[in-house]
mmCIF file of C-alpha atoms in Angstrom:
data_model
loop_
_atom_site.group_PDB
_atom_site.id
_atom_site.type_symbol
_atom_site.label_atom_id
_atom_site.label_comp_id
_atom_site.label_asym_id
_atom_site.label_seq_id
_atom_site.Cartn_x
_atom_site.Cartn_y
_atom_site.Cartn_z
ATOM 1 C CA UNK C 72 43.702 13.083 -8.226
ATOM 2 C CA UNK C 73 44.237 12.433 -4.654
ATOM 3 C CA UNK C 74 43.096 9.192 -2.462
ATOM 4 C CA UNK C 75 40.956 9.901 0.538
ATOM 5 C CA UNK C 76 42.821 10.284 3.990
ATOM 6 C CA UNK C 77 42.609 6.190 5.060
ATOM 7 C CA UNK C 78 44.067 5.378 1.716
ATOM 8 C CA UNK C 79 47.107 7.993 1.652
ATOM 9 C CA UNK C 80 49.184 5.951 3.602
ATOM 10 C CA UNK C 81 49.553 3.224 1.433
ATOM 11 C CA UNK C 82 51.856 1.279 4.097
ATOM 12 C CA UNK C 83 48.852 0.770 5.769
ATOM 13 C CA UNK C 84 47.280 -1.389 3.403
ATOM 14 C CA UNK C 85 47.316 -3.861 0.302
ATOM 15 C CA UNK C 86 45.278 -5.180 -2.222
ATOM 16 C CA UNK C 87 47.230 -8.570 -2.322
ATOM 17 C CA UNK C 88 45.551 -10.875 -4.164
ATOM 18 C CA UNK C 89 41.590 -9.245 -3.986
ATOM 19 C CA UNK C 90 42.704 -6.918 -6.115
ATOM 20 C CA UNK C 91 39.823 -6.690 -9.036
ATOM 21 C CA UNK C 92 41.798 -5.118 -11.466
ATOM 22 C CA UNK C 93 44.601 -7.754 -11.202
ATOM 23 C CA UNK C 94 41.534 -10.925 -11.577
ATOM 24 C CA UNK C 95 40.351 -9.014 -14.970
ATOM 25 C CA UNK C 96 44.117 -8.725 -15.937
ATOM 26 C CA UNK C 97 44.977 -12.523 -15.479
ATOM 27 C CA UNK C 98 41.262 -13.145 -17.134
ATOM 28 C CA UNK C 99 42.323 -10.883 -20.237
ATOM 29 C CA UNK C 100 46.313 -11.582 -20.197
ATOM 30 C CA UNK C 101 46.906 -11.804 -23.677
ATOM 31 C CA UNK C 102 46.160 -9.229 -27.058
ATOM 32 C CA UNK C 103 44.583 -12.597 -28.516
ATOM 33 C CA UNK C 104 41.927 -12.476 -25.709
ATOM 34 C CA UNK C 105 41.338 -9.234 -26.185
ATOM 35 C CA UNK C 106 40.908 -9.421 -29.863
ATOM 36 C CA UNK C 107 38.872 -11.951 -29.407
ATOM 37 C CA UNK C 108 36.163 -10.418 -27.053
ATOM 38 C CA UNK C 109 36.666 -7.086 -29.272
ATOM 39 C CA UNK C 110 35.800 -9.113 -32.849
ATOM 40 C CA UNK C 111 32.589 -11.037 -30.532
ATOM 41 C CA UNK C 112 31.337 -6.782 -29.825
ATOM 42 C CA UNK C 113 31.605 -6.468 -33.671
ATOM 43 C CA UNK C 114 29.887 -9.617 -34.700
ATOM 44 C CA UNK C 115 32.448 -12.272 -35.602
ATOM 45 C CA UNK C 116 31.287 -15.639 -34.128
ATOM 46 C CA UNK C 117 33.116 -18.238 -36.092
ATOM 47 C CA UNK C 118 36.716 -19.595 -35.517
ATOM 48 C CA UNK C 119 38.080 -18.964 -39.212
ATOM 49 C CA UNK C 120 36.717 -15.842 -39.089
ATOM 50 C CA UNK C 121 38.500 -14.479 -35.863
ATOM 51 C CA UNK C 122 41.914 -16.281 -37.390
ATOM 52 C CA UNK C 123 41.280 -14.092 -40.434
ATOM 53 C CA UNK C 124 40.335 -10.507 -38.926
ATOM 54 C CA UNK C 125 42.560 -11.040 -36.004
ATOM 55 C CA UNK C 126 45.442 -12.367 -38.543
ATOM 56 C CA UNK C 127 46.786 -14.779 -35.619
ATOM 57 C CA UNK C 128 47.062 -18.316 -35.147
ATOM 58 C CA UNK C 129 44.862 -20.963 -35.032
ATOM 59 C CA UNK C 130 46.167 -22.522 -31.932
ATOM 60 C CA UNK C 131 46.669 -18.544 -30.697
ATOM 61 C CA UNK C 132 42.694 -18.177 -30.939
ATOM 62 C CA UNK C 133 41.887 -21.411 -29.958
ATOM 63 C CA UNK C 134 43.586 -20.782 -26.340
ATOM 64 C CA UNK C 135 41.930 -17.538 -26.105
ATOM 65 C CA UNK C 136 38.364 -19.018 -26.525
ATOM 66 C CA UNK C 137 39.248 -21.861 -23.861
ATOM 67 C CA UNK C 138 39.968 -19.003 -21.638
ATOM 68 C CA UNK C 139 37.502 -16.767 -22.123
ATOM 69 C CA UNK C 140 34.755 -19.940 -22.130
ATOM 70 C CA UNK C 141 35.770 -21.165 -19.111
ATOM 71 C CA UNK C 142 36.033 -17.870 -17.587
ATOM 72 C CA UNK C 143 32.388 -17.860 -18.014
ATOM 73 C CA UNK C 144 32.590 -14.892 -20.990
ATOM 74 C CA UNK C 145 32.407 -17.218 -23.803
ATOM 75 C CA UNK C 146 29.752 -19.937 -24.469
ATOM 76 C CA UNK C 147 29.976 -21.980 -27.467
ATOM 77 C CA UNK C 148 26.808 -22.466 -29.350
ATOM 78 C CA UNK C 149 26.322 -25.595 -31.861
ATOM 79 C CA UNK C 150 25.679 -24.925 -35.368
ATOM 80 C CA UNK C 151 25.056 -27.217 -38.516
ATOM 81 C CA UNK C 152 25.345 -25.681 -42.632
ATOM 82 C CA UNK C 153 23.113 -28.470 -44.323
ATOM 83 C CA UNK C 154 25.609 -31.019 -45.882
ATOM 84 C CA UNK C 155 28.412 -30.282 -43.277
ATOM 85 C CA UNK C 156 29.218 -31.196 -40.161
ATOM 86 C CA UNK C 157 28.203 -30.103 -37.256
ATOM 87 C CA UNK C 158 30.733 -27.325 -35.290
ATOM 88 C CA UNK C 159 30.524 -24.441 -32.931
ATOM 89 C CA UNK C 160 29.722 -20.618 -33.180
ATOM 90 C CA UNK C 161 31.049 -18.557 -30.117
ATOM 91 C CA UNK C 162 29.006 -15.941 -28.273
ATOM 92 C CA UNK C 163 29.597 -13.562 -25.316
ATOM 93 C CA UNK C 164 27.584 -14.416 -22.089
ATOM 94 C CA UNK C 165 25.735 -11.495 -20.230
ATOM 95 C CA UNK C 166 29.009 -11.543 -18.217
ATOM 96 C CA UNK C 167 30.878 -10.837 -21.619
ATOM 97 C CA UNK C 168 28.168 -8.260 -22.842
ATOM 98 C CA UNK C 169 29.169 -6.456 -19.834
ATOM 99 C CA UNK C 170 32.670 -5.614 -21.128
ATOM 100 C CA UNK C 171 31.573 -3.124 -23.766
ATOM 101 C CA UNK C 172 32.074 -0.470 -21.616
ATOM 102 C CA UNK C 173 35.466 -1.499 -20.514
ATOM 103 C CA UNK C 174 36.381 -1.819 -24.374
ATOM 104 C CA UNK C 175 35.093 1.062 -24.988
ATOM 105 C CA UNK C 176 36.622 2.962 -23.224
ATOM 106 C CA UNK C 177 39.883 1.739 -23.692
ATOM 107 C CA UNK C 178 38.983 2.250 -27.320
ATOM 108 C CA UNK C 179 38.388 5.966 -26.824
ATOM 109 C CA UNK C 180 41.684 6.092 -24.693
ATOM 110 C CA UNK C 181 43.778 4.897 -27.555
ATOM 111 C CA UNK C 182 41.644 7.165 -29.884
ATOM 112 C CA UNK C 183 42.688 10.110 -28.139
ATOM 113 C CA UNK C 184 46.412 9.536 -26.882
ATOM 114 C CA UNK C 185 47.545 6.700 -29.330
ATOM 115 C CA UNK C 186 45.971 7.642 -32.789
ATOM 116 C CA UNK C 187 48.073 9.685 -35.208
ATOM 117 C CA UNK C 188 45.040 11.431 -36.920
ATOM 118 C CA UNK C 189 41.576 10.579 -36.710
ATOM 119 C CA UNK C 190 40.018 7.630 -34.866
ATOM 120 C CA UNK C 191 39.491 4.454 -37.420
ATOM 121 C CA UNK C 192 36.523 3.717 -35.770
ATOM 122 C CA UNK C 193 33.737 6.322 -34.392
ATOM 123 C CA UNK C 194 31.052 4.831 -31.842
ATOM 124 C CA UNK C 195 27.600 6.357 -31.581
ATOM 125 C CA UNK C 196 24.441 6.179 -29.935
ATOM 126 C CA UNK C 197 21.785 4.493 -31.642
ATOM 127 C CA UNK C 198 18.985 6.292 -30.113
ATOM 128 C CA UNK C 199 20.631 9.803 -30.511
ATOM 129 C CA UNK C 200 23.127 9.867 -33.842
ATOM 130 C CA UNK C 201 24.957 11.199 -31.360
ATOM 131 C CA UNK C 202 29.276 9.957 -30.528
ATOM 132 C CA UNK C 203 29.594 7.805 -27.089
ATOM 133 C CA UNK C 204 31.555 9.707 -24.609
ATOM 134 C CA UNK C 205 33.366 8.517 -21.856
ATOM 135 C CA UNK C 206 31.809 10.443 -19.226
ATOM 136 C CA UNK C 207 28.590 8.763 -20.626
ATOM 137 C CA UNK C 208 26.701 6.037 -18.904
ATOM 138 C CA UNK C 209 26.947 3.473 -21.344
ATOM 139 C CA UNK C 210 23.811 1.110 -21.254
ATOM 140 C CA UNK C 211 24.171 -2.267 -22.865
ATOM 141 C CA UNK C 212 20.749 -3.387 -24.751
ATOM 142 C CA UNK C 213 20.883 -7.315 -24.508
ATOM 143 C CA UNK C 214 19.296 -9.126 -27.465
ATOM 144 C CA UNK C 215 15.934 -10.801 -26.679
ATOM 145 C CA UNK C 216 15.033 -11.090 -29.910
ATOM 146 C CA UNK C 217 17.086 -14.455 -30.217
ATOM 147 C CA UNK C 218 18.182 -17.163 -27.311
ATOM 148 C CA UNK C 219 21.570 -16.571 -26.239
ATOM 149 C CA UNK C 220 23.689 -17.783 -23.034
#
């Protein structure tokens, strides 16, 4: 892999703080967060329930979900079991939807240079059976069927 000729000399030039990576970095900066945002792509939209398949802390998951809400990836969505009190079910924006490639790719990086054996997950296409490959365009369905922020 080589840059193009303006980029080679990287005297020349600096991201400094534009950089896009770094923003994404700072946004995602802890395994919690990540965890988090990967257990919201599998379904999980209560707080007990991403203590218990994350098996953090409380106050661990709690900061995660502040950070990813007000980064605009989170949105917290009021909910009420008859007899109980009311409380808050967490769901990824459109800006959080947008992720799933990013996960999954990092996903099929760790499959392939991290995993002693087979992958513990497999991803596939729901149209075609068919495994997601990274070279694939991955195109993110949103759910209509239901409102969602």
């Amino acid at each position: 892999m080589e840059f193009e000729e303006a980029l080679q000399d990287r005297v020349q030039w600096s991201m400094g703080e534009g950089c896009s990576m770094s923003k994404v970095l700072d946004l995602l900066s802890t395994k919690t967060a990540f965890q988090v945002v990967r257990e919201l792509f599998f379904g999980t939209t209560r707080f007990e329930d991403f203590v218990e398949r994350i098996g953090t802390s409380a106050p661990a998951v709690s900061r995660a979900l502040k950070q990813l809400e007000s980064a605009q990836i989170v949105v917290r969505v009021p909910y009420q079991e008859p007899g109980r009190r009311a409380r808050d079910e967490y769901r990824l924006t459109e800006a959080g939807e947008d992720l799933l490639p990013v996960f999954l790719s990092l996903v099929q990086w760790g499959d392939t240079y991290l995993q002693n054996g087979p992958a513990p997950l497999s991803f596939v296409d729901a149209d075609t059976d068919g495994p997601l490959v990274r070279s694939a365009g991955i195109q993110i369905r949103r759910n209509t069927s239901s409102k969602r922020h």
